[in-house]
Tab-separated table of C-alpha atoms in Angstrom:
chain	number	residue	atom	x	y	z
U	1	UNK	CA	14.981	13.741	4.734
U	2	UNK	CA	15.419	10.015	5.285
U	3	UNK	CA	18.005	8.601	2.815
U	4	UNK	CA	16.510	6.588	-0.051
U	5	UNK	CA	18.432	3.650	-1.536
U	6	UNK	CA	17.340	1.984	-4.805
U	7	UNK	CA	18.336	-1.581	-5.709
U	8	UNK	CA	18.605	-2.240	-9.445
U	9	UNK	CA	20.101	-4.934	-11.673
U	10	UNK	CA	19.378	-7.989	-13.811
U	11	UNK	CA	16.940	-10.679	-12.577
U	12	UNK	CA	18.201	-13.116	-9.944
U	13	UNK	CA	21.249	-11.142	-8.880
U	14	UNK	CA	19.951	-11.043	-5.289
U	15	UNK	CA	18.102	-7.725	-5.050
U	16	UNK	CA	15.173	-9.099	-3.074
U	17	UNK	CA	17.483	-11.001	-0.731
U	18	UNK	CA	19.441	-7.844	0.003
U	19	UNK	CA	16.168	-5.926	0.406
U	20	UNK	CA	15.031	-8.364	3.089
U	21	UNK	CA	18.382	-8.159	4.892
U	22	UNK	CA	18.409	-4.357	4.870
U	23	UNK	CA	14.850	-4.129	6.251
U	24	UNK	CA	15.400	-6.738	8.950
U	25	UNK	CA	14.953	-4.288	11.817
U	26	UNK	CA	11.519	-3.296	10.613
U	27	UNK	CA	8.700	-5.182	8.964
U	28	UNK	CA	9.138	-4.679	5.222
U	29	UNK	CA	6.447	-2.473	3.778
U	30	UNK	CA	5.466	-4.037	0.494
U	31	UNK	CA	3.801	-1.934	-2.165
U	32	UNK	CA	2.508	-4.269	-4.857
U	33	UNK	CA	-0.631	-2.268	-5.557
U	34	UNK	CA	-2.453	-3.348	-8.710
U	35	UNK	CA	-1.797	-0.837	-11.462
U	36	UNK	CA	0.263	1.472	-9.266
U	37	UNK	CA	3.842	0.358	-8.595
U	38	UNK	CA	3.781	-3.167	-9.905
U	39	UNK	CA	7.518	-3.652	-9.969
U	40	UNK	CA	8.679	-1.724	-6.913
U	41	UNK	CA	8.461	-2.508	-3.242
U	42	UNK	CA	9.446	-0.271	-0.376
U	43	UNK	CA	10.856	-0.972	3.057
U	44	UNK	CA	12.250	0.902	6.034
U	45	UNK	CA	15.550	-0.185	7.549
U	46	UNK	CA	17.635	1.047	10.443
U	47	UNK	CA	21.348	0.871	11.262
U	48	UNK	CA	23.046	2.605	14.209
U	49	UNK	CA	19.830	4.530	14.930
U	50	UNK	CA	19.716	5.895	11.374
U	51	UNK	CA	16.636	5.079	9.331
U	52	UNK	CA	16.628	4.711	5.568
U	53	UNK	CA	14.161	3.724	2.856
U	54	UNK	CA	14.958	0.885	0.455
U	55	UNK	CA	13.323	0.560	-2.976
U	56	UNK	CA	13.471	-2.856	-4.657
U	57	UNK	CA	12.842	-3.059	-8.405
U	58	UNK	CA	12.035	-5.718	-10.940
U	59	UNK	CA	14.987	-7.202	-12.820
U	60	UNK	CA	16.203	-5.682	-16.075
U	61	UNK	CA	17.504	-8.149	-18.645
U	62	UNK	CA	19.655	-5.467	-20.240
U	63	UNK	CA	18.245	-6.284	-23.665
U	64	UNK	CA	17.522	-3.185	-25.690
U	65	UNK	CA	13.837	-3.926	-26.178
U	66	UNK	CA	13.344	-4.131	-22.422
U	67	UNK	CA	14.474	-0.564	-21.854
U	68	UNK	CA	11.172	0.782	-23.122
U	69	UNK	CA	8.837	-1.521	-21.173
U	70	UNK	CA	7.065	-0.959	-17.881
U	71	UNK	CA	9.708	-2.673	-15.799
U	72	UNK	CA	12.433	-0.392	-17.133
U	73	UNK	CA	10.237	2.623	-16.550
U	74	UNK	CA	9.696	1.569	-12.945
U	75	UNK	CA	13.453	1.275	-12.490
U	76	UNK	CA	13.839	4.815	-13.832
U	77	UNK	CA	11.301	6.006	-11.284
U	78	UNK	CA	13.166	4.224	-8.490
U	79	UNK	CA	16.460	5.829	-9.522
U	80	UNK	CA	14.836	9.245	-9.705
U	81	UNK	CA	13.508	8.815	-6.170
U	82	UNK	CA	16.835	7.606	-4.766
U	83	UNK	CA	19.714	9.353	-3.042
U	84	UNK	CA	21.961	6.323	-3.693
U	85	UNK	CA	21.696	3.602	-6.348
U	86	UNK	CA	22.987	0.114	-5.541
U	87	UNK	CA	23.653	-1.566	-8.887
U	88	UNK	CA	23.718	-5.291	-8.130
U	89	UNK	CA	25.649	-7.791	-10.255
U	90	UNK	CA	26.292	-11.526	-9.946
U	91	UNK	CA	29.884	-12.628	-9.261
U	92	UNK	CA	29.050	-16.159	-10.401
U	93	UNK	CA	27.899	-14.930	-13.827
U	94	UNK	CA	30.725	-12.443	-14.232
U	95	UNK	CA	30.357	-9.220	-16.178
U	96	UNK	CA	27.610	-9.544	-18.816
U	97	UNK	CA	26.467	-7.396	-21.718
U	98	UNK	CA	23.244	-6.780	-19.800
U	99	UNK	CA	25.245	-5.321	-16.916
U	100	UNK	CA	26.946	-2.930	-19.342
U	101	UNK	CA	23.621	-1.725	-20.749
U	102	UNK	CA	22.227	-1.131	-17.244
U	103	UNK	CA	25.441	0.699	-16.295
U	104	UNK	CA	24.849	3.103	-19.184
U	105	UNK	CA	21.308	3.657	-17.901
U	106	UNK	CA	22.648	4.520	-14.444
U	107	UNK	CA	25.256	6.914	-15.832
U	108	UNK	CA	22.593	8.761	-17.813
U	109	UNK	CA	20.566	9.212	-14.607
U	110	UNK	CA	23.444	11.140	-13.013
U	111	UNK	CA	22.811	9.413	-9.678
U	112	UNK	CA	25.449	8.414	-7.168
U	113	UNK	CA	26.004	4.684	-7.715
U	114	UNK	CA	27.756	1.816	-5.941
U	115	UNK	CA	28.296	-1.497	-7.722
U	116	UNK	CA	27.374	-4.402	-5.440
U	117	UNK	CA	29.018	-7.664	-6.471
U	118	UNK	CA	26.841	-10.383	-4.902
U	119	UNK	CA	27.386	-14.152	-4.502
U	120	UNK	CA	31.138	-13.899	-3.944
U	121	UNK	CA	31.303	-17.166	-1.981
U	122	UNK	CA	33.808	-19.613	-3.452
U	123	UNK	CA	35.386	-17.222	-5.938
U	124	UNK	CA	38.354	-14.880	-5.873
U	125	UNK	CA	37.132	-11.506	-4.543
U	126	UNK	CA	40.061	-9.717	-6.153
U	127	UNK	CA	39.301	-11.167	-9.588
U	128	UNK	CA	35.582	-10.374	-9.262
U	129	UNK	CA	36.325	-6.827	-8.164
U	130	UNK	CA	38.689	-6.314	-11.099
U	131	UNK	CA	36.092	-7.616	-13.569
U	132	UNK	CA	33.392	-5.213	-12.398
U	133	UNK	CA	35.643	-2.171	-12.115
U	134	UNK	CA	35.438	-2.327	-15.906
U	135	UNK	CA	31.920	-0.865	-15.593
U	136	UNK	CA	33.595	2.450	-14.789
U	137	UNK	CA	32.161	3.147	-11.329
U	138	UNK	CA	34.411	4.234	-8.474
U	139	UNK	CA	32.756	2.197	-5.713
U	140	UNK	CA	32.662	-1.612	-6.034
U	141	UNK	CA	31.651	-3.715	-2.999
U	142	UNK	CA	31.843	-7.477	-2.494
U	143	UNK	CA	28.982	-9.111	-0.567
U	144	UNK	CA	27.022	-12.296	-0.050
U	145	UNK	CA	23.433	-11.284	0.580
U	146	UNK	CA	22.341	-14.867	1.274
U	147	UNK	CA	24.993	-15.258	3.984
U	148	UNK	CA	24.859	-11.617	5.132
U	149	UNK	CA	28.541	-11.015	4.494
U	150	UNK	CA	29.877	-7.530	3.810
U	151	UNK	CA	26.480	-5.854	4.162
U	152	UNK	CA	26.893	-3.981	7.447
U	153	UNK	CA	30.084	-2.148	6.379
U	154	UNK	CA	28.408	-1.318	3.076
U	155	UNK	CA	25.240	0.216	4.511
U	156	UNK	CA	27.009	1.943	7.411
U	157	UNK	CA	29.425	3.525	4.951
U	158	UNK	CA	26.557	4.755	2.802
U	159	UNK	CA	24.651	6.204	5.754
U	160	UNK	CA	27.714	7.981	7.138
U	161	UNK	CA	27.477	10.399	4.214
U	162	UNK	CA	24.081	11.603	5.463
U	163	UNK	CA	23.696	13.865	8.508
U	164	UNK	CA	22.016	12.532	11.609
U	165	UNK	CA	18.274	13.065	11.502
U	166	UNK	CA	17.531	16.107	13.632
U	167	UNK	CA	13.767	15.901	13.130
U	168	UNK	CA	13.403	19.677	12.755
U	169	UNK	CA	9.772	19.319	11.767
U	170	UNK	CA	8.750	17.969	15.166
U	171	UNK	CA	8.198	20.476	17.934
U	172	UNK	CA	8.511	19.345	21.537
U	173	UNK	CA	5.386	21.285	22.507
U	174	UNK	CA	2.910	19.202	20.555
U	175	UNK	CA	2.196	16.635	17.872
U	176	UNK	CA	3.413	16.542	14.303
U	177	UNK	CA	0.750	15.387	11.858
U	178	UNK	CA	1.460	13.747	8.493
U	179	UNK	CA	-1.334	14.567	6.064
U	180	UNK	CA	-1.282	11.789	3.484
U	181	UNK	CA	-3.514	10.795	0.595
U	182	UNK	CA	-3.694	10.507	-3.153
U	183	UNK	CA	-3.269	13.619	-5.350
U	184	UNK	CA	-6.248	15.942	-5.579
U	185	UNK	CA	-8.050	14.615	-2.509
U	186	UNK	CA	-7.660	18.045	-0.887
U	187	UNK	CA	-4.604	17.652	1.366
U	188	UNK	CA	-3.153	21.104	0.736
U	189	UNK	CA	-6.569	22.752	0.981
U	190	UNK	CA	-7.130	21.008	4.306
U	191	UNK	CA	-3.727	22.084	5.636
U	192	UNK	CA	-4.415	25.688	4.689
U	193	UNK	CA	-7.801	25.450	6.401
U	194	UNK	CA	-6.306	23.987	9.584
U	195	UNK	CA	-3.406	26.448	9.669
U	196	UNK	CA	-5.692	29.378	8.916
U	197	UNK	CA	-3.573	30.661	6.020
U	198	UNK	CA	-2.390	29.866	2.507
U	199	UNK	CA	0.684	28.000	3.677
U	200	UNK	CA	1.111	25.456	0.847
U	201	UNK	CA	0.234	25.299	-2.821
U	202	UNK	CA	-1.569	22.462	-4.531
U	203	UNK	CA	1.186	21.596	-6.996
U	204	UNK	CA	4.873	20.656	-6.810
U	205	UNK	CA	7.592	23.146	-7.694
U	206	UNK	CA	10.609	21.927	-9.720
U	207	UNK	CA	13.098	20.089	-7.547
U	208	UNK	CA	10.615	19.171	-4.816
U	209	UNK	CA	9.686	15.758	-6.133
U	210	UNK	CA	10.286	14.018	-2.811
U	211	UNK	CA	10.196	16.960	-0.416
U	212	UNK	CA	7.679	17.180	2.383
U	213	UNK	CA	6.509	20.599	3.522
U	214	UNK	CA	6.426	21.398	7.252
U	215	UNK	CA	3.723	23.834	8.369
U	216	UNK	CA	3.974	24.861	12.046
U	217	UNK	CA	0.979	26.584	13.594
U	218	UNK	CA	-0.691	27.240	16.926
U	219	UNK	CA	-4.243	26.446	17.981
U	220	UNK	CA	-5.711	27.418	21.345
U	221	UNK	CA	-2.247	27.906	22.806
U	222	UNK	CA	-0.917	24.532	21.629
U	223	UNK	CA	1.775	24.028	18.992
U	224	UNK	CA	1.419	21.644	16.034
U	225	UNK	CA	3.331	20.846	12.868
U	226	UNK	CA	1.491	19.668	9.770
U	227	UNK	CA	3.554	17.680	7.265
U	228	UNK	CA	2.197	17.990	3.728
U	229	UNK	CA	2.870	15.365	1.044
U	230	UNK	CA	1.731	16.833	-2.267
U	231	UNK	CA	1.504	14.597	-5.327
U	232	UNK	CA	4.617	13.789	-7.307
U	233	UNK	CA	5.386	15.740	-10.496
U	234	UNK	CA	6.150	13.674	-13.608
U	235	UNK	CA	9.606	14.514	-14.928
U	236	UNK	CA	11.911	13.634	-17.806
U	237	UNK	CA	11.167	10.398	-19.582
U	238	UNK	CA	9.154	8.955	-16.727
U	239	UNK	CA	5.708	9.606	-18.159
U	240	UNK	CA	3.707	6.934	-16.351
U	241	UNK	CA	-0.036	7.329	-16.012
U	242	UNK	CA	0.122	4.954	-13.046
U	243	UNK	CA	2.556	7.176	-11.125
U	244	UNK	CA	-0.176	8.725	-9.014
U	245	UNK	CA	1.655	9.544	-5.818
U	246	UNK	CA	5.080	9.272	-4.277
U	247	UNK	CA	5.374	6.363	-1.877
U	248	UNK	CA	8.661	7.846	-0.709
U	249	UNK	CA	6.873	10.993	0.447
U	250	UNK	CA	4.303	9.016	2.376
U	251	UNK	CA	6.914	6.856	4.093
U	252	UNK	CA	9.109	9.813	4.999
U	253	UNK	CA	6.172	11.819	6.352
U	254	UNK	CA	4.854	8.893	8.393
U	255	UNK	CA	8.301	8.308	9.912
U	256	UNK	CA	8.481	11.973	10.958
U	257	UNK	CA	4.965	12.141	12.383
U	258	UNK	CA	3.305	11.409	15.699
U	259	UNK	CA	-0.167	11.250	14.127
U	260	UNK	CA	-1.196	10.361	10.570
U	261	UNK	CA	-4.222	12.005	8.976
U	262	UNK	CA	-5.391	10.043	5.942
U	263	UNK	CA	-7.499	12.125	3.548
U	264	UNK	CA	-9.953	10.210	1.328
U	265	UNK	CA	-11.966	11.661	-1.564
U	266	UNK	CA	-15.638	10.915	-0.890
U	267	UNK	CA	-16.464	11.287	-4.584
U	268	UNK	CA	-14.167	8.373	-5.469
U	269	UNK	CA	-14.638	6.252	-2.376
U	270	UNK	CA	-11.978	4.079	-0.785
U	271	UNK	CA	-9.412	3.001	-3.393
U	272	UNK	CA	-6.557	0.485	-3.392
U	273	UNK	CA	-4.128	3.400	-3.164
U	274	UNK	CA	-5.886	4.653	-0.026
U	275	UNK	CA	-5.585	1.201	1.527
U	276	UNK	CA	-1.896	1.047	0.620
U	277	UNK	CA	-1.210	4.376	2.329
U	278	UNK	CA	-3.234	3.219	5.315
U	279	UNK	CA	-1.137	0.060	5.430
U	280	UNK	CA	2.055	2.130	5.698
U	281	UNK	CA	0.661	4.018	8.684
U	282	UNK	CA	-0.457	0.823	10.412
U	283	UNK	CA	2.910	-0.876	9.809
U	284	UNK	CA	4.599	2.104	11.453
U	285	UNK	CA	2.167	1.893	14.387
U	286	UNK	CA	1.167	5.529	14.099
U	287	UNK	CA	-1.887	7.106	15.678
U	288	UNK	CA	-4.513	7.684	13.005
U	289	UNK	CA	-7.316	10.063	12.064
U	290	UNK	CA	-9.337	9.499	8.871
U	291	UNK	CA	-10.826	12.494	7.030
U	292	UNK	CA	-13.366	11.841	4.259
U	293	UNK	CA	-13.220	15.033	2.196
U	294	UNK	CA	-15.585	16.616	-0.374
U	295	UNK	CA	-18.532	15.308	1.623
U	296	UNK	CA	-20.679	18.347	0.849
U	297	UNK	CA	-20.794	17.409	-2.831
U	298	UNK	CA	-22.364	13.995	-2.255
U	299	UNK	CA	-26.023	13.089	-2.532
U	300	UNK	CA	-27.776	11.261	0.312
U	301	UNK	CA	-27.559	7.998	-1.642
U	302	UNK	CA	-23.837	8.467	-2.334
U	303	UNK	CA	-23.197	9.223	1.329
U	304	UNK	CA	-24.949	6.021	2.406
U	305	UNK	CA	-22.897	3.972	-0.065
U	306	UNK	CA	-19.633	5.580	1.072
U	307	UNK	CA	-20.393	4.997	4.755
U	308	UNK	CA	-21.263	1.364	4.093
U	309	UNK	CA	-18.084	0.808	2.037
U	310	UNK	CA	-15.906	2.351	4.739
U	311	UNK	CA	-17.567	0.263	7.436
U	312	UNK	CA	-17.044	-2.911	5.391
U	313	UNK	CA	-13.453	-2.288	4.306
U	314	UNK	CA	-11.998	-0.577	7.385
U	315	UNK	CA	-12.837	-3.154	10.038
U	316	UNK	CA	-9.145	-3.249	11.014
U	317	UNK	CA	-9.080	0.469	11.917
U	318	UNK	CA	-12.006	0.644	14.322
U	319	UNK	CA	-9.726	2.439	16.810
U	320	UNK	CA	-9.463	5.440	14.436
U	321	UNK	CA	-12.096	8.158	14.276
U	322	UNK	CA	-13.663	9.006	10.914
U	323	UNK	CA	-14.672	12.549	10.035
U	324	UNK	CA	-16.786	13.656	7.081
U	325	UNK	CA	-15.569	17.077	6.025
U	326	UNK	CA	-15.305	19.742	3.357
U	327	UNK	CA	-11.813	21.232	3.410
U	328	UNK	CA	-12.914	23.828	0.863
U	329	UNK	CA	-15.848	25.134	2.893
U	330	UNK	CA	-14.644	24.200	6.383
U	331	UNK	CA	-17.505	21.857	7.220
U	332	UNK	CA	-16.474	19.367	9.919
U	333	UNK	CA	-12.843	20.487	9.890
U	334	UNK	CA	-13.086	21.881	13.411
U	335	UNK	CA	-13.427	18.376	14.859
U	336	UNK	CA	-10.187	17.097	13.333
U	337	UNK	CA	-7.734	18.709	15.751
U	338	UNK	CA	-9.665	17.408	18.734
U	339	UNK	CA	-9.326	13.928	17.253
U	340	UNK	CA	-5.590	14.548	16.710
U	341	UNK	CA	-5.188	15.566	20.368
U	342	UNK	CA	-7.012	12.438	21.515
U	343	UNK	CA	-4.915	10.184	19.292
U	344	UNK	CA	-1.651	11.836	20.367
U	345	UNK	CA	-2.484	11.635	24.068
U	346	UNK	CA	-3.512	7.974	23.740
U	347	UNK	CA	-0.382	7.050	21.782
U	348	UNK	CA	1.945	8.554	24.419
U	349	UNK	CA	0.061	7.546	27.554
U	350	UNK	CA	1.967	6.063	30.494
U	351	UNK	CA	0.362	2.893	31.880
U	352	UNK	CA	0.618	1.409	35.356
U	353	UNK	CA	1.925	-2.167	35.574
U	354	UNK	CA	-0.540	-3.211	38.274
U	355	UNK	CA	-3.496	-1.851	36.322
U	356	UNK	CA	-2.403	-3.543	33.090
U	357	UNK	CA	-2.076	-6.824	34.972
U	358	UNK	CA	-5.507	-6.403	36.579
U	359	UNK	CA	-7.003	-5.836	33.132
U	360	UNK	CA	-5.225	-8.940	31.840
U	361	UNK	CA	-6.764	-11.007	34.640
U	362	UNK	CA	-10.180	-9.594	33.766
U	363	UNK	CA	-9.703	-10.399	30.072
U	364	UNK	CA	-8.614	-13.962	30.862
U	365	UNK	CA	-11.545	-14.432	33.251
U	366	UNK	CA	-14.007	-13.361	30.557
U	367	UNK	CA	-12.364	-15.399	27.803
U	368	UNK	CA	-9.802	-18.062	28.683
U	369	UNK	CA	-6.839	-18.627	26.357
U	370	UNK	CA	-7.071	-21.892	24.411
U	371	UNK	CA	-5.389	-25.202	25.203
U	372	UNK	CA	-2.175	-26.305	23.530
U	373	UNK	CA	-1.331	-30.004	23.556
U	374	UNK	CA	-3.687	-30.520	26.466
U	375	UNK	CA	-2.299	-27.652	28.563
U	376	UNK	CA	-3.924	-24.279	29.070
U	377	UNK	CA	-1.855	-21.316	27.865
U	378	UNK	CA	-1.198	-19.156	30.938
U	379	UNK	CA	-1.062	-15.347	30.867
U	380	UNK	CA	0.228	-14.070	34.198
U	381	UNK	CA	1.024	-10.342	34.173
U	382	UNK	CA	1.498	-7.343	31.887
U	383	UNK	CA	3.530	-4.147	31.736
U	384	UNK	CA	4.109	-1.304	29.293
U	385	UNK	CA	6.874	-1.850	26.757
U	386	UNK	CA	6.741	1.342	24.705
U	387	UNK	CA	4.729	4.273	23.391
U	388	UNK	CA	3.545	5.474	19.994
U	389	UNK	CA	2.076	2.939	19.621
U	390	UNK	CA	1.421	1.734	23.164
U	391	UNK	CA	3.106	-1.639	23.572
U	392	UNK	CA	1.815	-4.026	26.225
U	393	UNK	CA	4.160	-6.863	27.122
U	394	UNK	CA	2.388	-9.958	28.455
U	395	UNK	CA	4.304	-12.702	30.259
U	396	UNK	CA	3.164	-16.260	30.801
U	397	UNK	CA	3.679	-19.873	29.756
U	398	UNK	CA	3.439	-21.159	26.178
U	399	UNK	CA	2.662	-17.629	24.996
U	400	UNK	CA	4.254	-18.402	21.624
U	401	UNK	CA	1.278	-20.662	20.893
U	402	UNK	CA	-1.358	-18.008	21.514
U	403	UNK	CA	-3.450	-17.704	18.318
U	404	UNK	CA	-3.835	-14.432	16.435
U	405	UNK	CA	-7.558	-14.378	17.180
U	406	UNK	CA	-6.843	-14.205	20.919
U	407	UNK	CA	-4.235	-11.481	20.367
U	408	UNK	CA	-6.866	-9.420	18.524
U	409	UNK	CA	-9.230	-9.977	21.443
U	410	UNK	CA	-6.608	-8.696	23.899
U	411	UNK	CA	-5.836	-5.638	21.767
U	412	UNK	CA	-9.520	-4.721	21.509
U	413	UNK	CA	-10.005	-5.356	25.229
U	414	UNK	CA	-7.158	-3.049	26.227
U	415	UNK	CA	-8.202	-0.319	23.782
U	416	UNK	CA	-11.715	-0.402	25.230
U	417	UNK	CA	-10.757	-0.556	28.913
U	418	UNK	CA	-7.979	2.022	28.664
U	419	UNK	CA	-10.262	4.269	26.603
U	420	UNK	CA	-7.599	4.719	23.953
U	421	UNK	CA	-8.774	6.809	21.015
U	422	UNK	CA	-7.051	6.928	17.652
U	423	UNK	CA	-4.065	4.681	18.326
U	424	UNK	CA	-3.430	0.995	17.702
U	425	UNK	CA	-2.059	-1.203	20.501
U	426	UNK	CA	0.670	-3.780	20.042
U	427	UNK	CA	0.912	-6.896	22.188
U	428	UNK	CA	4.274	-8.547	22.804
U	429	UNK	CA	4.325	-12.020	24.344
U	430	UNK	CA	7.063	-13.480	26.524
U	431	UNK	CA	7.423	-16.778	28.328
U	432	UNK	CA	9.510	-17.135	31.469
U	433	UNK	CA	10.110	-15.714	34.936
U	434	UNK	CA	8.414	-12.504	36.125
U	435	UNK	CA	11.137	-9.772	36.154
U	436	UNK	CA	8.857	-7.630	38.361
U	437	UNK	CA	8.406	-10.329	41.033
U	438	UNK	CA	10.483	-8.375	43.577
U	439	UNK	CA	9.039	-4.967	42.709
U	440	UNK	CA	6.191	-3.238	44.433
U	441	UNK	CA	2.935	-3.483	42.551
U	442	UNK	CA	3.757	-6.730	40.718
U	443	UNK	CA	1.323	-9.606	40.916
């Protein structure tokens, strides 16, 4: 399991600043879904090849009346999800009564906690440390989030307590597939259908709030692993109607997977929660298959409306195949694994430098890049920069001024010409000398 770190504390102590620093190696994944997790955002960070999930929370004033409101409840959820709690305080303010109230809240949670004394610039670190040791926690760290001081030793020390990720759920013989979606859309039923057995149940057992369930199986001589992410069980005092699914589960499953299968309930249509989950998969660059479940229960009129809504709202996932299925009855399920194979093969394809450059020349010939300050932006050659997702590195002059619209054109062009199915393509732009100029096959 990827370690989960929750940031809590009063407003303006620097939680969001630290969040942004910790997620610097990856684009922060922000979850501000209306009515879902209003006061939490999630990001994925990486240090020394170890990944971790960071949960930022809204500030708690520490006033007694605030402990019963939505913001406090969201902080409770974040602590429940976390392996480590970073309790942030402000060295400039000193120890406040609000800090003491929040400290009591943390102690009651029973979670491992480190006190993070932020904004230590210009003050005596020893005095600040002594003040906050009064909160009664063993670990007190001095940092400046704004100036990025003391953060690397802090996070590396935290991560050292967790074993290296061995990725036991991924088999070398074939793809691992994260099955994600809101509760009750039919994920577990679909997994049982695909695996050909009752491998998972449709509800969480005690103690499995954040666990994902790995289901290995074989189909036509090929090995797969399905990663199930069942809905989160409400526990203790966290009785939130809006707590519909665990974002932590989705993030962890996506990070483990080669291919993401998003399951949508046709009877409810595409919801904001579906789009949020889809956003996580796209941010991670994962290959994607979309399954619209419970299709057999829809009238002809409902089916037309659902198709139209998906076409209108999923214009940014045209690379992904959509399948209308019934997990319960098996209708259409047989096509899903073929789509998974296509997506996996496309995501891990090796691409020839000469061919990528030839395609670039064709794309430029059909649609020239725009001018910048009276000079045409030049795109000269391309090569592969990575897989899952395929990364195409394009070199030229003034590439930093290439507009997003032209980048989208290039991505669509390469997906079409390379016949990639089910995977996004990322374009990286570089200006400067051709490093392949002395290699065979370079233009």
